[in-house]
mmCIF file of C-alpha atoms in Angstrom:
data_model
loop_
_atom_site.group_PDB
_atom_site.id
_atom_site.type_symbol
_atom_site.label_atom_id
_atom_site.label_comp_id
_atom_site.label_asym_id
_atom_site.label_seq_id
_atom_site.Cartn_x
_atom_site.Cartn_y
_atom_site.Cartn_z
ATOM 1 C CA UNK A 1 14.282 -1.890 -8.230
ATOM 2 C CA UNK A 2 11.281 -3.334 -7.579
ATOM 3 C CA UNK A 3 11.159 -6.050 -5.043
ATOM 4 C CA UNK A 4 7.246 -6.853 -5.034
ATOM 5 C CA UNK A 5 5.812 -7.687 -8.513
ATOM 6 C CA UNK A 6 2.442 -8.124 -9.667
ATOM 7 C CA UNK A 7 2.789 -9.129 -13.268
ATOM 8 C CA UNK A 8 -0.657 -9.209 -14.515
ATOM 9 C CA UNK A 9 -2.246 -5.558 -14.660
ATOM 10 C CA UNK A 10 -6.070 -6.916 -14.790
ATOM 11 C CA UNK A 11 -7.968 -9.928 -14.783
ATOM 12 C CA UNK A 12 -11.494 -11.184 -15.742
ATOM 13 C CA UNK A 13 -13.684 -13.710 -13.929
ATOM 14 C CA UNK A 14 -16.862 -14.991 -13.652
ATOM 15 C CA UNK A 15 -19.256 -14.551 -11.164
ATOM 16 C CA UNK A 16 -19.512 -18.001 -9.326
ATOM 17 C CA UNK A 17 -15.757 -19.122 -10.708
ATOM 18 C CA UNK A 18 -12.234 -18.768 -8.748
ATOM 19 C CA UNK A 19 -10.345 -15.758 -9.314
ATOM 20 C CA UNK A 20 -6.592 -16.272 -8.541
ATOM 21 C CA UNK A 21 -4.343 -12.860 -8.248
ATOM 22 C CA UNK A 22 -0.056 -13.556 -8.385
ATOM 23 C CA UNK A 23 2.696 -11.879 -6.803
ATOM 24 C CA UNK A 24 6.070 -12.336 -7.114
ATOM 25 C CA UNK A 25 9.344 -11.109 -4.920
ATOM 26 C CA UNK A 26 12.912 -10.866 -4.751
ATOM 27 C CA UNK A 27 13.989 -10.273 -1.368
ATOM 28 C CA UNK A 28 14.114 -13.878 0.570
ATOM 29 C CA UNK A 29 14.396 -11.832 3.566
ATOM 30 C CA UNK A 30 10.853 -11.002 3.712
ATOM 31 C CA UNK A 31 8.530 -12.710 6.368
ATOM 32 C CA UNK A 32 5.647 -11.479 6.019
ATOM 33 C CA UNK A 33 3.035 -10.763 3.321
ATOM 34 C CA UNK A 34 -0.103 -9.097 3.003
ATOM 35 C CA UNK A 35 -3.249 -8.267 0.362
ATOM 36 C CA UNK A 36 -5.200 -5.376 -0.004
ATOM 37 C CA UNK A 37 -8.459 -4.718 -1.832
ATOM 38 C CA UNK A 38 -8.619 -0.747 -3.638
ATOM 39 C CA UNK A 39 -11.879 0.863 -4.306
ATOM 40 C CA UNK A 40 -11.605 4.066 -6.515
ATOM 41 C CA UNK A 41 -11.079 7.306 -4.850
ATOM 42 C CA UNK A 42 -10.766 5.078 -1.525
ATOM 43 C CA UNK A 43 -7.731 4.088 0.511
ATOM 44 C CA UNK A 44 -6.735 0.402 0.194
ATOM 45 C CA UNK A 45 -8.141 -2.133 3.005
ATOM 46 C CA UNK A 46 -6.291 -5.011 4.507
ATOM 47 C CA UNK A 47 -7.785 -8.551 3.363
ATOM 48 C CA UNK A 48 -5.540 -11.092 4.737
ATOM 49 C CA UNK A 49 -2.126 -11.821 5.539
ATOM 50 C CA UNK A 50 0.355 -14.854 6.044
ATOM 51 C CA UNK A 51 3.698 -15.239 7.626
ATOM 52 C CA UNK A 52 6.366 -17.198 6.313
ATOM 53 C CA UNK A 53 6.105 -19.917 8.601
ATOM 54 C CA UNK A 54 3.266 -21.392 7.308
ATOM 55 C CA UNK A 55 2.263 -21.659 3.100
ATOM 56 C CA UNK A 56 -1.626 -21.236 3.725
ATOM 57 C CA UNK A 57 -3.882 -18.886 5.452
ATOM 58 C CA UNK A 58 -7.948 -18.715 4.944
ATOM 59 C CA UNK A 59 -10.302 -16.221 5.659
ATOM 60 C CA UNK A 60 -13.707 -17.259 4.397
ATOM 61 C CA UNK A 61 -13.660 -17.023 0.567
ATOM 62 C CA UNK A 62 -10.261 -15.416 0.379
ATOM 63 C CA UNK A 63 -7.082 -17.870 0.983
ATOM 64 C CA UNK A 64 -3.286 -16.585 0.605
ATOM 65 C CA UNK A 65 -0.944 -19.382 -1.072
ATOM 66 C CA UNK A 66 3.138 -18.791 -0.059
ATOM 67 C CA UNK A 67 5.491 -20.540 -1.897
ATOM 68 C CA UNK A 68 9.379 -19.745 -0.329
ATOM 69 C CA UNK A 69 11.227 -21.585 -2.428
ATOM 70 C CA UNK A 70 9.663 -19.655 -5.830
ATOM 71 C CA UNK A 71 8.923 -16.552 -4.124
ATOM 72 C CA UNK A 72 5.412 -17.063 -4.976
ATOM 73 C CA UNK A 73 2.365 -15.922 -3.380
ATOM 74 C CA UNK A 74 -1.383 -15.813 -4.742
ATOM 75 C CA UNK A 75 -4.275 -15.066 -3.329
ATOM 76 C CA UNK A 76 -7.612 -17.201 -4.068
ATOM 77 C CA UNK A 77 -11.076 -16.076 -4.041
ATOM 78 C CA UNK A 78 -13.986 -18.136 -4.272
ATOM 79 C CA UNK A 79 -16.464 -18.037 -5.459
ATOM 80 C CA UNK A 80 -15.936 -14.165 -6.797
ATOM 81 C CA UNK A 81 -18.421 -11.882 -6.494
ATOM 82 C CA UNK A 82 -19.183 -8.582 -8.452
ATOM 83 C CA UNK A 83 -18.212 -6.468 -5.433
ATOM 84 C CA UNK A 84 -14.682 -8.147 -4.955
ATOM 85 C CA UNK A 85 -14.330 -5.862 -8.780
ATOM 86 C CA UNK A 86 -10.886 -3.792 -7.045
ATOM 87 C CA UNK A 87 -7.452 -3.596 -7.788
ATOM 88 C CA UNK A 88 -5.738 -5.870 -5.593
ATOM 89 C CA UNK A 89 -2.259 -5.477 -4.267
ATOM 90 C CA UNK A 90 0.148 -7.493 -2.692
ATOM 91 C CA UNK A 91 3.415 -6.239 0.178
ATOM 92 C CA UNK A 92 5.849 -7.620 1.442
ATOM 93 C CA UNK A 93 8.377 -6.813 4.862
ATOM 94 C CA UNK A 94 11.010 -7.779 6.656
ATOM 95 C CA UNK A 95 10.521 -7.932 10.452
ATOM 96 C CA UNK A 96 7.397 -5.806 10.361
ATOM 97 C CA UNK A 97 9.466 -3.383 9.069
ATOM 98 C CA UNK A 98 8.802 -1.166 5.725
ATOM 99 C CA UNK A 99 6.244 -2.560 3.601
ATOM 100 C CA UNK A 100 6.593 -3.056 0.392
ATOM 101 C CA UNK A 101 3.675 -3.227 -2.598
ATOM 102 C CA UNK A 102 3.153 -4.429 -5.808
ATOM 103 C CA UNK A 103 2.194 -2.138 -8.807
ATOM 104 C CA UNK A 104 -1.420 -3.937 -8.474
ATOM 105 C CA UNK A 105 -4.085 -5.973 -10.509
ATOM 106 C CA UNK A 106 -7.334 -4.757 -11.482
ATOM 107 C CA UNK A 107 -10.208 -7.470 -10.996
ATOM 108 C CA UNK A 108 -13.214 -7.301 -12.899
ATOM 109 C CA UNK A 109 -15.924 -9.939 -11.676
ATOM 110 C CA UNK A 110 -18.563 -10.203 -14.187
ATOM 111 C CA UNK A 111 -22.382 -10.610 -13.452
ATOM 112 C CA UNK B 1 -12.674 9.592 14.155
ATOM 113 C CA UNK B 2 -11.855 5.706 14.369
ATOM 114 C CA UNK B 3 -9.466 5.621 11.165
ATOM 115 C CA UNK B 4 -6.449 7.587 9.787
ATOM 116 C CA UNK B 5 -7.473 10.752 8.239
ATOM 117 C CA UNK B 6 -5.851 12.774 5.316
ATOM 118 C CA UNK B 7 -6.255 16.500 4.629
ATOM 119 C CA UNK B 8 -7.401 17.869 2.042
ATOM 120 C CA UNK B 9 -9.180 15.290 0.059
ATOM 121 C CA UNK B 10 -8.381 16.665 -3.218
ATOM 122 C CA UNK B 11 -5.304 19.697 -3.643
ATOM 123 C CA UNK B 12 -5.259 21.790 -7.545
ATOM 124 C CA UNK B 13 -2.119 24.279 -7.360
ATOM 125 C CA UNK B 14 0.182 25.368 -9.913
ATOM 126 C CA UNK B 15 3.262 24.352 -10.930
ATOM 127 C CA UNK B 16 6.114 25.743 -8.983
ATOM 128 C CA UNK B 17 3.905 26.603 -5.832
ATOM 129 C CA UNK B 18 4.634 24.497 -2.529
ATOM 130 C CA UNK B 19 1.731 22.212 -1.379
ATOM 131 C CA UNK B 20 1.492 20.367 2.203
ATOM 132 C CA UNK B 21 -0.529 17.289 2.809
ATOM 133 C CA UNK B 22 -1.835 16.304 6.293
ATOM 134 C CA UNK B 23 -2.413 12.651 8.031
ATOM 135 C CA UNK B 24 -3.546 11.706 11.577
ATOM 136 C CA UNK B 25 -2.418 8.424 12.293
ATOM 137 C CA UNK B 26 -4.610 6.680 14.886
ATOM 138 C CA UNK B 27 -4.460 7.164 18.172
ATOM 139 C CA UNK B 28 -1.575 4.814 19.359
ATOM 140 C CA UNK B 29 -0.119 3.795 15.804
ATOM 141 C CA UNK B 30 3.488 4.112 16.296
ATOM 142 C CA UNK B 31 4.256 3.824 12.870
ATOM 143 C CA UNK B 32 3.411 6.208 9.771
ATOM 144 C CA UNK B 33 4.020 5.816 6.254
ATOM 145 C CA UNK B 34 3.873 7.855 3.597
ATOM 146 C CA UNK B 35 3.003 6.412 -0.221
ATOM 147 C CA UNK B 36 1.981 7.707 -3.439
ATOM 148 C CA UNK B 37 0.223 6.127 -5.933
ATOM 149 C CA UNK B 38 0.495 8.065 -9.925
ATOM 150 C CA UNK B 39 -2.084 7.640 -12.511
ATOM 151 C CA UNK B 40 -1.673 3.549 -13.999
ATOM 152 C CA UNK B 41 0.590 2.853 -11.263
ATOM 153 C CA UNK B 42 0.893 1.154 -8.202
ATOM 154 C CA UNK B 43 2.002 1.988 -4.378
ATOM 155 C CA UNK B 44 5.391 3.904 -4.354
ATOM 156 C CA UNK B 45 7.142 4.346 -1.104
ATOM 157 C CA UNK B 46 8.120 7.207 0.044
ATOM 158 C CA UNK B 47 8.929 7.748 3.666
ATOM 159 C CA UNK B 48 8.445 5.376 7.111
ATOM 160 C CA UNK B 49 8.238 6.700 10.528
ATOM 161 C CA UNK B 50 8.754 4.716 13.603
ATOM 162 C CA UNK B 51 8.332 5.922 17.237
ATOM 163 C CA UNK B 52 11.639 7.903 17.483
ATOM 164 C CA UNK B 53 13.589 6.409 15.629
ATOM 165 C CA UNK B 54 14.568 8.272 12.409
ATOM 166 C CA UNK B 55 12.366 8.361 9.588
ATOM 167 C CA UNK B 56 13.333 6.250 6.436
ATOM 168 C CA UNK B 57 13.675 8.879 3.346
ATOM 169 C CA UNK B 58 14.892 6.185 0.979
ATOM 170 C CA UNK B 59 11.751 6.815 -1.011
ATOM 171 C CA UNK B 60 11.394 10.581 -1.369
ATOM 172 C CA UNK B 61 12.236 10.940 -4.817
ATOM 173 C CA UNK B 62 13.687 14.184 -4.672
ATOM 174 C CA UNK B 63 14.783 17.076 -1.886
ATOM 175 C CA UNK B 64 11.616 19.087 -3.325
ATOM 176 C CA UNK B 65 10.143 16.468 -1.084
ATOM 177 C CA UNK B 66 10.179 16.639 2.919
ATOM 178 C CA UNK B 67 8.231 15.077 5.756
ATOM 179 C CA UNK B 68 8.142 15.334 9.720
ATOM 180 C CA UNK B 69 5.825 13.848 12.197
ATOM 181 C CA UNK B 70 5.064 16.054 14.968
ATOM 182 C CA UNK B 71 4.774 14.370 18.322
ATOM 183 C CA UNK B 72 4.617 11.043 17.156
ATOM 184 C CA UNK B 73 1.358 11.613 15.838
ATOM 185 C CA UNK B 74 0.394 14.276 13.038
ATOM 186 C CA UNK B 75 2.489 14.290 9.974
ATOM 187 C CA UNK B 76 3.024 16.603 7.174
ATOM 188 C CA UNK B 77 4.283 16.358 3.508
ATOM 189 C CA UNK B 78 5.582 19.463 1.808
ATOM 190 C CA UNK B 79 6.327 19.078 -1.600
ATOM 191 C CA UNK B 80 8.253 22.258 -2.957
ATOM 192 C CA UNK B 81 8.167 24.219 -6.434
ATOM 193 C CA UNK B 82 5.716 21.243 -7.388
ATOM 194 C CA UNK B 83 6.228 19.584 -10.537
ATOM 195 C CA UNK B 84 3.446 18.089 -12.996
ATOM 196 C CA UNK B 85 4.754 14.685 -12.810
ATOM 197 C CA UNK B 86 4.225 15.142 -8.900
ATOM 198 C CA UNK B 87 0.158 14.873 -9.485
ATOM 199 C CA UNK B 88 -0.484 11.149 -7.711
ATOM 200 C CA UNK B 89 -2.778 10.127 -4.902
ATOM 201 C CA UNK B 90 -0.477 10.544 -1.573
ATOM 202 C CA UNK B 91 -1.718 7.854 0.700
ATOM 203 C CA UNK B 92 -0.949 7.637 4.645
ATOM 204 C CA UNK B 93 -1.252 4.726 6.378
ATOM 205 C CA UNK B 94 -0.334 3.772 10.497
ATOM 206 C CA UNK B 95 0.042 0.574 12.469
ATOM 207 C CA UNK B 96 0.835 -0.507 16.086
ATOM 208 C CA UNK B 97 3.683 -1.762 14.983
ATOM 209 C CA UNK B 98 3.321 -4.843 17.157
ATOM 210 C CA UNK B 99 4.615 -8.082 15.073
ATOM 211 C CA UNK B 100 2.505 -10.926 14.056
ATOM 212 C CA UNK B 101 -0.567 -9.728 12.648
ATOM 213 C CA UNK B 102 0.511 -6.443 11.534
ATOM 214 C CA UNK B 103 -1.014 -4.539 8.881
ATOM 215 C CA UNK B 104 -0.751 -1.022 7.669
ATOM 216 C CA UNK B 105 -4.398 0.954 7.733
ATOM 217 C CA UNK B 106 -4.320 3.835 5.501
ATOM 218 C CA UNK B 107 -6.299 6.907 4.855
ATOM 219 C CA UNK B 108 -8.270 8.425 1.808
ATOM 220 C CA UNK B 109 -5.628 9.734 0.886
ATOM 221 C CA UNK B 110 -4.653 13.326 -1.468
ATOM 222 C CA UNK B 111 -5.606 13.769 -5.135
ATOM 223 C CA UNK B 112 -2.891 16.106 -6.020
ATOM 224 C CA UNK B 113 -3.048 17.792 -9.368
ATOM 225 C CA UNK B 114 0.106 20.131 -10.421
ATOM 226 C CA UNK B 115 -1.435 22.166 -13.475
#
């Protein structure tokens, strides 16, 4: 059963244009939520993180949206650039406890 | 070195032999996780480790599959009589395990391949 979904596998952008990854989940327990960026044959780095006391968090061109109420969270980045081309995933926890990760969505930011 | 480490970097063995994958946490991460990710997919859970408590197993998809953590620091996977459907990319990754903030900082991780 999995409780953090990323329902689109890949995505294309535009250099210049937003790219905007999803991810859904089903426990309301969680409280906090996180994205990482994937490189090939790398492990995946932290990119930003929001608790689920507030529905906004911004680190320069990257912002996390979190919508409770849907179970909702994206994460915005803008403008793209061809080296933010990764697979993206999205986790999830309760209490700092156990994280849990999304099956991923391949970004591809065109020249 | 600075970051969590994982050894080796890429492991070919048969099918049925027993394989065992290392990670050093940082220094000071009281929490270690094991994950696997298989070809197409994404980040699979397999087993959490926090100070002394004991570990979470609820993701070790079968008893083939075992992990300790020595000293709260070094941890090893053993994966017995390996399987084909075991070759993934096993991923470590460690935190301080200190609340808000919190993130999970993992290694290279092992390219297994079960031929």
């Amino acid at each position: 059963d999995q409780q953090v979904k990323q329902n689109s596998p890949s995505l294309s952008v535009q250099e210049g244009r937003i790219s905007i990854l999803n991810c859904d989940y089903t426990n309301s327990m969680f409280d906090y939520f996180l994205w990482y960026k994937k490189y090939p044959a790398e492990g995946p780095t932290f990119l930003i993180s929001i608790s689920s006391i507030k529905d906004k968090n911004e680190d320069g061109r990257f912002t996390v949206f979190l919508n409770k109420s849907a179970k909702h969270l994206s994460l915005h980045i803008v403008p793209s650039q061809p080296g933010d081309s990764a697979v993206y995933f999205c986790a999830a926890s309760y209490n700092f406890n156990k994280f849990y990760f999304g099956s991923g969505t391949k970004l591809n930011v065109k020249p | 070195g600075a970051g969590v480490s994982q050894s080796p970097s890429n492991k070919v063995t048969e099918k049925g032999k027993d394989v065992e994958l290392r990670c050093d946490p940082i220094s000071g991460h009281t929490a270690l996780y094991w994950y696997r990710q298989s070809l197409g997919q994404g980040l699979e859970f397999l087993i959490y480790f926090q100070g002394n408590s004991a570990p979470d197993k609820s993701g070790l998809p079968s008893d083939r599959f075992s992990a300790e953590r020595t000293g709260g620091s070094v941890s090893t996977l053993t994966i017995q009589r390996t399987q084909q459907e075991d070759s993934a990319v096993y991923l470590c990754a460690s935190s301080l395990q200190t609340g808000p903030n919190e993130k999970l900082f993992f290694g290279s991780g092992t390219q297994l391949s079960v031929l």
